[in-house]
């Protein structure tokens, strides 16, 4: 992880991490809230793709990659901040990098692995080359932003970063030294990579859930029709009005093996948890899959049952599944990711019925890089045009 994401906020510590995490969280939130137009455009483009599929299996992976690229482009770079070719190059390179991060390699950490194992493992050099390709594109883009910077016209996240640095320099604030172009490029590498490939794969696990569990699909659809109706486009404000849909999403997350484990924080002081000594310097590897299938937390953990996340007068709802980490190093992209998943899932389930193609047109597994999800889509309004307004 370090040799892929090194230099960005995920690998920083201490004061530098604190300041930069606060900046990126706020800036990302500010950019994200201005892009409702982009969401609207993307949802309509998706309806159009699905409505015109005419009974042929649809490659949802490609559709979602295209839509998530647009949303990320608008969120981070503004309308003209990055070209489509650059985004395509970044996507391709990040996909190649992810191919090299297989789960078993995640157990190899520490100085010995870094020096003795990694350089000789397949994919190590490939990921270094693709990381450099991404950084080249990002540095070029940052340089363009610097040359066209206008403090009265802050266009996107990169402009915000430059402004933050300039303001701190003007105030002779020593913290300005942390706002380097390297930190920005290395952080953008993760934001853009995860913001497109991971989010697209993540949205697909919910669509796949609708296909895998047709009776659940009907319950989700019925709730959306009851609460929102057949025509109004869902918005993020509808999220807390749809308890069953939320429960369905939690259950999909709980049952999925989407990032079952991720290397996480390094222990800074020797500590003991439930009798286990965790030495200083140990890297923790949270096993999200095990936590989400723990029979002490979830009755009958292998059964897909969204109702476990609905509170009843006699029973509180089950503990929510973990996927984005917990605590102060938790994911800064959770809201961004969840918003897209909710909007795509509800808008598609409202208007279309999804099913498995009788003859799979390709690999139907959901994966971060290879593998495409093919789905058969039928309009819920038989014989009617989909209203794309
Ligand atoms: C399905 C998609 C995603 C999943 C499952 C995910 C998961 C995670 C997890 C588990 C962590 C914490 C690791 C730890 O405990 O140390 C993390 C950290 C992080 N994530 Fe995500 N993430 C996703 C998408 C995103 C997106 C879209 C962005 C940004 C656009 C993002 C940015 C970050 C950053 C910057 C950190 C490091 C935070 C820090 O160290 O302070 N992630 N992510």
Short mmCIF file of C-alpha atoms and ligand atoms in Angstrom, two decimals:
data_model
loop_
_atom_site.label_atom_id
_atom_site.label_comp_id
_atom_site.label_asym_id
_atom_site.label_seq_id
_atom_site.Cartn_x
_atom_site.Cartn_y
_atom_site.Cartn_z
CA UNK A 1 0.00 0.00 0.00
CA UNK A 2 2.85 2.32 0.93
CA UNK A 3 4.58 1.94 -2.43
CA UNK A 4 1.29 2.69 -4.20
CA UNK A 5 -0.19 5.41 -2.02
CA UNK A 6 3.00 6.69 -0.32
CA UNK A 7 3.16 10.48 -0.01
CA UNK A 8 -0.64 10.97 0.08
CA UNK A 9 -2.66 11.55 3.23
CA UNK A 10 -3.32 7.84 3.76
CA UNK A 11 0.41 7.38 4.46
CA UNK A 12 1.08 10.57 6.43
CA UNK A 13 1.18 10.90 10.21
CA UNK A 14 1.30 13.47 13.00
CA UNK A 15 0.58 17.15 12.46
CA UNK A 16 1.01 16.98 8.68
CA UNK A 17 -1.69 14.28 8.39
CA UNK A 18 -4.04 16.11 10.78
CA UNK A 19 -3.89 19.39 8.85
CA UNK A 20 -4.14 17.81 5.43
CA UNK A 21 -6.92 15.38 6.37
CA UNK A 22 -8.96 18.31 7.71
CA UNK A 23 -8.33 20.27 4.49
CA UNK A 24 -9.24 17.41 2.13
CA UNK A 25 -12.35 16.42 4.11
CA UNK A 26 -13.68 19.98 3.96
CA UNK A 27 -12.64 20.66 0.36
CA UNK A 28 -14.06 17.36 -0.83
CA UNK A 29 -17.34 18.11 0.94
CA UNK A 30 -17.50 21.61 -0.58
CA UNK A 31 -16.83 20.32 -4.11
CA UNK A 32 -19.18 17.36 -3.73
CA UNK A 33 -22.18 19.44 -2.74
CA UNK A 34 -21.98 21.57 -5.87
CA UNK A 35 -22.30 18.67 -8.27
CA UNK A 36 -26.04 17.81 -8.05
CA UNK A 37 -26.27 18.86 -11.70
CA UNK A 38 -23.67 16.22 -12.57
CA UNK A 39 -25.68 13.58 -10.70
CA UNK A 40 -28.83 14.52 -12.56
CA UNK A 41 -27.05 14.34 -15.91
CA UNK A 42 -25.48 10.98 -15.04
CA UNK A 43 -28.73 9.44 -13.86
CA UNK A 44 -30.51 10.53 -17.03
CA UNK A 45 -27.71 9.17 -19.22
CA UNK A 46 -28.00 5.85 -17.34
CA UNK A 47 -31.79 5.68 -17.86
CA UNK A 48 -31.21 6.30 -21.54
CA UNK A 49 -28.60 3.52 -21.77
CA UNK A 50 -30.86 1.09 -19.93
CA UNK A 51 -34.05 2.05 -21.78
CA UNK A 52 -32.37 1.50 -25.14
CA UNK A 53 -30.81 -1.85 -24.24
CA UNK A 54 -33.91 -3.57 -25.74
CA UNK A 55 -33.69 -6.88 -23.94
CA UNK A 56 -29.92 -7.27 -24.46
CA UNK A 57 -27.66 -7.76 -21.43
CA UNK A 58 -26.19 -4.43 -20.35
CA UNK A 59 -22.56 -4.08 -19.28
CA UNK A 60 -23.20 -2.25 -16.01
CA UNK A 61 -19.49 -2.05 -15.22
CA UNK A 62 -18.80 0.09 -18.27
CA UNK A 63 -21.84 2.27 -17.67
CA UNK A 64 -20.91 2.90 -14.04
CA UNK A 65 -17.25 3.57 -14.89
CA UNK A 66 -18.36 6.21 -17.36
CA UNK A 67 -20.78 7.84 -14.90
CA UNK A 68 -18.40 7.74 -11.92
CA UNK A 69 -15.65 9.26 -14.10
CA UNK A 70 -17.92 12.18 -14.89
CA UNK A 71 -18.92 12.72 -11.26
CA UNK A 72 -15.30 12.55 -10.06
CA UNK A 73 -14.17 14.85 -12.87
CA UNK A 74 -16.75 17.47 -11.94
CA UNK A 75 -16.16 17.08 -8.21
CA UNK A 76 -12.39 17.28 -8.08
CA UNK A 77 -11.33 19.07 -11.25
CA UNK A 78 -14.29 21.29 -12.14
CA UNK A 79 -15.77 21.24 -15.64
CA UNK A 80 -12.58 21.92 -17.58
CA UNK A 81 -9.87 20.96 -15.10
CA UNK A 82 -8.92 17.64 -16.69
CA UNK A 83 -9.43 16.16 -20.15
CA UNK A 84 -11.33 12.95 -20.87
CA UNK A 85 -8.11 11.39 -22.15
CA UNK A 86 -6.34 12.21 -18.89
CA UNK A 87 -9.16 10.64 -16.87
CA UNK A 88 -9.01 7.54 -19.10
CA UNK A 89 -5.23 7.29 -18.59
CA UNK A 90 -5.65 7.67 -14.83
CA UNK A 91 -8.36 4.98 -14.73
CA UNK A 92 -6.32 2.54 -16.78
CA UNK A 93 -3.22 3.03 -14.67
CA UNK A 94 -5.11 2.69 -11.37
CA UNK A 95 -6.77 -0.50 -12.66
CA UNK A 96 -3.31 -1.94 -13.40
CA UNK A 97 -2.11 -0.95 -9.93
CA UNK A 98 -5.08 -2.61 -8.22
CA UNK A 99 -4.42 -5.81 -10.18
CA UNK A 100 -1.11 -6.05 -8.32
CA UNK A 101 -2.62 -5.68 -4.82
CA UNK A 102 -3.88 -9.21 -4.20
CA UNK A 103 -5.12 -10.16 -0.74
CA UNK A 104 -2.33 -12.58 0.11
CA UNK A 105 0.29 -9.86 -0.50
CA UNK A 106 -1.46 -7.76 2.13
CA UNK A 107 -0.01 -10.10 4.77
CA UNK A 108 3.51 -9.14 3.75
CA UNK A 109 4.32 -6.00 5.63
CA UNK A 110 7.21 -4.55 7.55
CA UNK A 111 10.79 -3.77 6.58
CA UNK A 112 11.76 -7.36 5.74
CA UNK A 113 8.90 -7.78 3.26
CA UNK A 114 9.62 -4.36 1.78
CA UNK A 115 13.27 -5.13 1.07
CA UNK A 116 13.30 -8.91 0.55
CA UNK A 117 9.92 -9.90 -0.88
CA UNK A 118 8.18 -7.08 -2.69
CA UNK A 119 10.86 -6.19 -5.25
CA UNK A 120 10.76 -9.82 -6.48
CA UNK A 121 6.99 -10.28 -6.57
CA UNK A 122 5.10 -10.19 -9.86
CA UNK A 123 3.43 -6.84 -10.41
CA UNK A 124 5.78 -4.82 -8.20
CA UNK A 125 7.55 -3.09 -11.08
CA UNK A 126 4.29 -2.80 -13.01
CA UNK A 127 2.62 -0.94 -10.12
CA UNK A 128 5.62 1.38 -9.81
CA UNK A 129 5.45 2.23 -13.52
CA UNK A 130 1.70 2.87 -13.43
CA UNK A 131 1.95 4.89 -10.23
CA UNK A 132 4.51 7.10 -11.98
CA UNK A 133 2.21 7.43 -15.03
CA UNK A 134 -0.60 8.64 -12.77
CA UNK A 135 1.68 11.07 -10.95
CA UNK A 136 2.93 12.49 -14.28
CA UNK A 137 -0.63 13.24 -15.41
CA UNK A 138 -1.52 14.74 -12.04
CA UNK A 139 1.62 16.89 -11.77
CA UNK A 140 1.02 18.22 -15.29
CA UNK A 141 -2.53 19.09 -14.32
CA UNK A 142 -1.43 20.79 -11.09
CA UNK A 143 1.13 22.86 -13.05
CA UNK A 144 -1.63 23.97 -15.46
CA UNK A 145 -3.77 24.98 -12.51
CA UNK A 146 -0.88 27.00 -11.06
CA UNK A 147 -0.31 28.83 -14.33
CA UNK A 148 -4.01 29.74 -14.71
CA UNK A 149 -4.71 30.32 -11.02
CA UNK A 150 -7.03 33.25 -10.27
CA UNK A 151 -7.85 33.83 -6.63
CA UNK A 152 -11.19 35.37 -7.60
CA UNK A 153 -12.22 32.30 -9.55
CA UNK A 154 -11.59 29.15 -7.53
CA UNK A 155 -12.68 26.40 -9.90
CA UNK A 156 -12.05 23.11 -8.15
CA UNK A 157 -10.25 21.15 -5.44
CA UNK A 158 -6.79 21.84 -6.89
CA UNK A 159 -7.44 25.61 -6.89
CA UNK A 160 -8.64 25.31 -3.29
CA UNK A 161 -5.38 23.63 -2.32
CA UNK A 162 -3.28 26.30 -4.05
CA UNK A 163 -5.35 29.01 -2.35
CA UNK A 164 -4.90 27.38 1.08
CA UNK A 165 -1.12 27.29 0.56
CA UNK A 166 -0.94 30.89 -0.66
CA UNK A 167 -3.11 32.17 2.19
CA UNK A 168 -0.97 30.41 4.79
CA UNK A 169 2.24 31.70 3.17
CA UNK A 170 0.86 35.27 3.22
CA UNK A 171 0.12 34.86 6.94
CA UNK A 172 3.63 33.46 7.48
CA UNK A 173 1.98 30.32 8.86
CA UNK A 174 4.64 27.54 9.11
CA UNK A 175 1.95 24.96 8.30
CA UNK A 176 2.08 26.15 4.67
CA UNK A 177 5.14 23.91 4.20
CA UNK A 178 2.89 20.81 4.37
CA UNK A 179 0.88 21.90 1.32
CA UNK A 180 3.34 20.61 -1.27
CA UNK A 181 2.55 19.60 -4.85
CA UNK A 182 3.82 16.08 -4.08
CA UNK A 183 1.30 15.59 -1.28
CA UNK A 184 -1.44 16.93 -3.55
CA UNK A 185 -0.53 14.63 -6.47
CA UNK A 186 -0.15 11.53 -4.25
CA UNK A 187 -3.47 12.23 -2.52
CA UNK A 188 -5.23 12.88 -5.82
CA UNK A 189 -3.90 9.54 -7.07
CA UNK A 190 -5.98 7.81 -4.39
CA UNK A 191 -8.99 10.17 -4.59
CA UNK A 192 -9.29 9.82 -8.36
CA UNK A 193 -8.51 6.10 -8.40
CA UNK A 194 -10.90 5.12 -5.61
CA UNK A 195 -13.39 7.79 -6.60
CA UNK A 196 -13.89 6.14 -10.00
CA UNK A 197 -12.91 2.45 -10.01
CA UNK A 198 -13.84 1.60 -6.42
CA UNK A 199 -17.06 3.61 -6.48
CA UNK A 200 -18.16 2.06 -9.81
CA UNK A 201 -17.49 -1.44 -8.48
CA UNK A 202 -19.25 -0.55 -5.23
CA UNK A 203 -22.44 0.69 -6.96
CA UNK A 204 -22.49 -2.55 -8.92
CA UNK A 205 -22.64 -4.74 -5.81
CA UNK A 206 -26.07 -3.27 -5.03
CA UNK A 207 -27.36 -3.80 -8.57
CA UNK A 208 -26.01 -7.33 -8.39
CA UNK A 209 -27.88 -7.70 -5.05
CA UNK A 210 -31.16 -6.79 -6.78
CA UNK A 211 -30.47 -9.42 -9.41
CA UNK A 212 -29.44 -12.13 -6.92
CA UNK A 213 -32.49 -11.62 -4.69
CA UNK A 214 -35.52 -10.88 -6.92
CA UNK A 215 -37.99 -10.91 -4.01
CA UNK A 216 -35.86 -8.26 -2.26
CA UNK A 217 -35.79 -6.27 -5.48
CA UNK A 218 -39.61 -6.15 -5.42
CA UNK A 219 -39.64 -4.96 -1.78
CA UNK A 220 -37.12 -2.20 -2.56
CA UNK A 221 -39.07 -1.17 -5.67
CA UNK A 222 -42.40 -1.15 -3.77
CA UNK A 223 -40.98 1.02 -1.00
CA UNK A 224 -39.60 3.52 -3.53
CA UNK A 225 -42.94 3.68 -5.35
CA UNK A 226 -44.84 4.12 -2.05
CA UNK A 227 -42.60 6.89 -0.76
CA UNK A 228 -41.35 8.66 -3.90
CA UNK A 229 -43.72 7.54 -6.61
CA UNK A 230 -42.89 6.24 -10.10
CA UNK A 231 -41.65 9.50 -11.66
CA UNK A 232 -39.89 11.86 -9.25
CA UNK A 233 -36.10 11.45 -9.30
CA UNK A 234 -34.75 10.34 -5.91
CA UNK A 235 -32.44 12.71 -4.06
CA UNK A 236 -30.12 12.10 -1.14
CA UNK A 237 -32.75 13.72 1.13
CA UNK A 238 -34.93 10.67 0.51
CA UNK A 239 -32.39 8.38 2.16
CA UNK A 240 -33.87 8.46 5.65
CA UNK A 241 -37.40 7.94 4.28
CA UNK A 242 -36.57 4.50 2.86
CA UNK A 243 -35.82 2.15 5.79
CA UNK A 244 -36.14 -1.09 3.84
CA UNK A 245 -33.89 0.15 1.02
CA UNK A 246 -31.28 1.18 3.60
CA UNK A 247 -31.57 -2.22 5.29
CA UNK A 248 -31.09 -3.90 1.90
CA UNK A 249 -27.94 -1.84 1.31
CA UNK A 250 -26.49 -2.72 4.73
CA UNK A 251 -27.17 -6.39 4.09
CA UNK A 252 -25.49 -6.25 0.66
CA UNK A 253 -22.44 -4.63 2.28
CA UNK A 254 -22.41 -7.17 5.11
CA UNK A 255 -22.58 -10.15 2.76
CA UNK A 256 -20.18 -8.81 0.12
CA UNK A 257 -16.49 -9.56 0.06
CA UNK A 258 -15.69 -6.07 -1.16
CA UNK A 259 -12.28 -5.23 0.39
CA UNK A 260 -12.52 -8.02 2.99
CA UNK A 261 -9.27 -6.80 4.58
CA UNK A 262 -7.16 -3.66 4.33
CA UNK A 263 -3.81 -2.91 5.93
CA UNK A 264 -4.43 -0.16 8.44
CA UNK A 265 -2.76 1.87 11.15
CA UNK A 266 0.61 0.98 12.64
CA UNK A 267 0.71 0.56 16.42
CA UNK A 268 2.71 3.44 17.95
CA UNK A 269 2.85 2.13 21.54
CA UNK A 270 2.85 -1.44 22.75
CA UNK A 271 -0.66 -2.29 23.85
CA UNK A 272 -2.83 -5.24 24.92
CA UNK A 273 -6.25 -6.03 23.51
CA UNK A 274 -8.23 -8.91 25.05
CA UNK A 275 -5.01 -10.46 26.28
CA UNK A 276 -3.15 -10.19 22.97
CA UNK A 277 0.07 -8.18 22.99
CA UNK A 278 0.26 -5.80 20.02
CA UNK A 279 3.90 -4.72 19.76
CA UNK A 280 4.98 -1.24 18.79
CA UNK A 281 5.37 -1.10 15.00
CA UNK A 282 2.82 -3.85 14.27
CA UNK A 283 0.61 -3.10 11.29
CA UNK A 284 -3.02 -4.00 11.92
CA UNK A 285 -5.01 -5.78 9.25
CA UNK A 286 -8.71 -5.48 10.11
CA UNK A 287 -10.72 -8.44 8.85
CA UNK A 288 -13.98 -6.76 7.82
CA UNK A 289 -15.35 -9.98 6.36
CA UNK A 290 -15.03 -11.80 9.70
CA UNK A 291 -16.60 -8.90 11.62
CA UNK A 292 -19.51 -8.79 9.17
CA UNK A 293 -20.10 -12.55 9.45
CA UNK A 294 -19.62 -12.87 13.21
CA UNK A 295 -22.37 -15.21 14.52
CA UNK A 296 -22.26 -13.42 17.88
CA UNK A 297 -23.30 -10.19 16.18
CA UNK A 298 -25.50 -11.52 13.36
CA UNK A 299 -27.99 -14.40 13.73
CA UNK A 300 -27.64 -16.86 10.90
CA UNK A 301 -24.86 -14.79 9.28
CA UNK A 302 -24.83 -16.69 5.99
CA UNK A 303 -28.46 -15.88 5.22
CA UNK A 304 -29.27 -12.74 3.25
CA UNK A 305 -31.82 -11.00 5.46
CA UNK A 306 -32.14 -7.18 5.22
CA UNK A 307 -34.81 -7.22 7.97
CA UNK A 308 -32.06 -7.74 10.57
CA UNK A 309 -31.31 -4.02 10.06
CA UNK A 310 -34.89 -2.94 10.81
CA UNK A 311 -35.64 -2.15 14.44
CA UNK A 312 -38.85 -3.69 15.84
CA UNK A 313 -40.50 -2.95 19.22
CA UNK A 314 -39.00 -6.19 20.59
CA UNK A 315 -35.62 -6.14 18.91
CA UNK A 316 -33.10 -3.40 18.16
CA UNK A 317 -31.59 -3.44 14.68
CA UNK A 318 -28.36 -5.38 14.20
CA UNK A 319 -25.02 -3.59 14.43
CA UNK A 320 -24.20 -1.87 11.12
CA UNK A 321 -21.56 -3.57 8.96
CA UNK A 322 -18.08 -2.08 8.71
CA UNK A 323 -16.48 -1.34 5.36
CA UNK A 324 -15.01 2.16 5.44
CA UNK A 325 -12.97 1.74 8.61
CA UNK A 326 -13.62 3.25 12.02
CA UNK A 327 -12.02 5.97 14.10
CA UNK A 328 -9.95 8.93 13.10
CA UNK A 329 -8.28 7.24 10.12
CA UNK A 330 -11.60 6.13 8.63
CA UNK A 331 -12.27 6.69 4.93
CA UNK A 332 -12.87 10.29 3.87
CA UNK A 333 -14.77 9.14 0.77
CA UNK A 334 -17.58 7.28 2.57
CA UNK A 335 -20.31 9.90 2.06
CA UNK A 336 -19.27 10.49 -1.55
CA UNK A 337 -19.37 6.74 -2.24
CA UNK A 338 -22.61 6.08 -0.36
CA UNK A 339 -24.40 8.99 -2.03
CA UNK A 340 -23.66 7.61 -5.48
CA UNK A 341 -24.63 4.08 -4.50
CA UNK A 342 -27.94 5.28 -3.04
CA UNK A 343 -28.84 7.49 -6.01
CA UNK A 344 -28.00 4.93 -8.69
CA UNK A 345 -29.63 2.05 -6.84
CA UNK A 346 -32.89 3.82 -6.05
CA UNK A 347 -33.25 5.53 -9.43
CA UNK A 348 -32.63 2.30 -11.31
CA UNK A 349 -34.83 0.15 -9.02
CA UNK A 350 -37.63 2.72 -9.34
CA UNK A 351 -37.79 2.54 -13.14
CA UNK A 352 -36.39 -0.86 -14.13
CA UNK A 353 -36.61 -4.52 -13.29
CA UNK A 354 -33.20 -6.21 -13.30
CA UNK A 355 -32.53 -9.88 -13.88
CA UNK A 356 -29.76 -12.32 -14.76
CA UNK A 357 -29.17 -12.83 -18.46
CA UNK A 358 -30.09 -16.46 -19.33
CA UNK A 359 -26.74 -16.86 -21.03
CA UNK A 360 -24.19 -14.74 -19.18
CA UNK A 361 -22.51 -12.45 -21.71
CA UNK A 362 -19.31 -12.45 -19.71
CA UNK A 363 -17.87 -12.79 -16.26
CA UNK A 364 -20.66 -11.74 -13.89
CA UNK A 365 -18.57 -11.39 -10.77
CA UNK A 366 -18.14 -8.01 -9.15
CA UNK A 367 -14.52 -7.11 -8.90
CA UNK A 368 -12.49 -3.96 -8.64
CA UNK A 369 -10.73 -4.39 -11.94
CA UNK A 370 -11.35 -7.28 -14.29
CA UNK A 371 -14.78 -8.81 -14.69
CA UNK A 372 -17.87 -7.06 -15.96
CA UNK A 373 -21.37 -7.20 -14.51
CA UNK A 374 -23.92 -7.97 -17.21
CA UNK A 375 -27.57 -7.42 -16.31
CA UNK A 376 -30.84 -7.77 -18.21
CA UNK A 377 -32.97 -4.68 -17.80
CA UNK A 378 -36.69 -4.17 -18.46
CA UNK A 379 -38.62 -0.97 -18.05
CA UNK A 380 -41.20 -1.13 -15.23
CA UNK A 381 -43.61 0.82 -17.39
CA UNK A 382 -44.27 -1.74 -20.12
CA UNK A 383 -44.58 -0.15 -23.52
CA UNK A 384 -44.00 3.34 -22.09
CA UNK A 385 -41.17 5.71 -22.82
CA UNK A 386 -38.94 6.47 -19.84
CA UNK A 387 -39.37 10.10 -18.85
CA UNK A 388 -35.86 11.55 -19.07
CA UNK A 389 -36.82 15.05 -17.99
C1 LIG B 1 -16.10 1.49 -1.86
C2 LIG B 1 -15.20 2.41 -1.79
C3 LIG B 1 -14.25 2.59 -0.65
C4 LIG B 1 -13.93 1.77 0.40
C5 LIG B 1 -14.47 0.39 0.70
C6 LIG B 1 -12.95 2.48 1.21
C7 LIG B 1 -12.41 1.98 2.38
C8 LIG B 1 -11.50 2.66 3.16
C9 LIG B 1 -11.01 2.21 4.44
C10 LIG B 1 -11.42 0.92 5.12
C11 LIG B 1 -10.14 3.14 4.90
C12 LIG B 1 -9.43 3.15 6.25
C13 LIG B 1 -8.23 2.30 6.28
C14 LIG B 1 -7.68 2.33 7.69
O1 LIG B 1 -8.36 1.90 8.62
O2 LIG B 1 -6.56 2.79 7.85
C15 LIG B 1 -10.05 4.18 3.90
C16 LIG B 1 -9.24 5.29 4.01
C17 LIG B 1 -9.25 6.30 3.10
N1 LIG B 1 -10.07 6.44 2.02
FE1 LIG B 1 -11.44 5.11 1.37
N2 LIG B 1 -12.69 3.69 0.65
C18 LIG B 1 -13.48 3.81 -0.48
C19 LIG B 1 -13.57 4.87 -1.33
C20 LIG B 1 -12.87 6.04 -1.16
C21 LIG B 1 -13.04 7.23 -1.96
C22 LIG B 1 -14.07 7.38 -3.07
C23 LIG B 1 -12.14 8.14 -1.51
C24 LIG B 1 -11.90 9.54 -1.97
C25 LIG B 1 -12.39 10.06 -3.03
C26 LIG B 1 -11.40 7.54 -0.42
C27 LIG B 1 -10.39 8.15 0.26
C28 LIG B 1 -9.77 7.62 1.38
C29 LIG B 1 -8.68 8.27 2.08
C30 LIG B 1 -8.02 9.58 1.68
C31 LIG B 1 -8.35 7.45 3.16
C32 LIG B 1 -7.24 7.70 4.18
C33 LIG B 1 -7.75 8.49 5.35
C34 LIG B 1 -6.67 8.79 6.39
O3 LIG B 1 -5.70 8.03 6.50
O4 LIG B 1 -6.81 9.78 7.11
N3 LIG B 1 -11.87 6.27 -0.23
N4 LIG B 1 -10.91 3.88 2.87
#
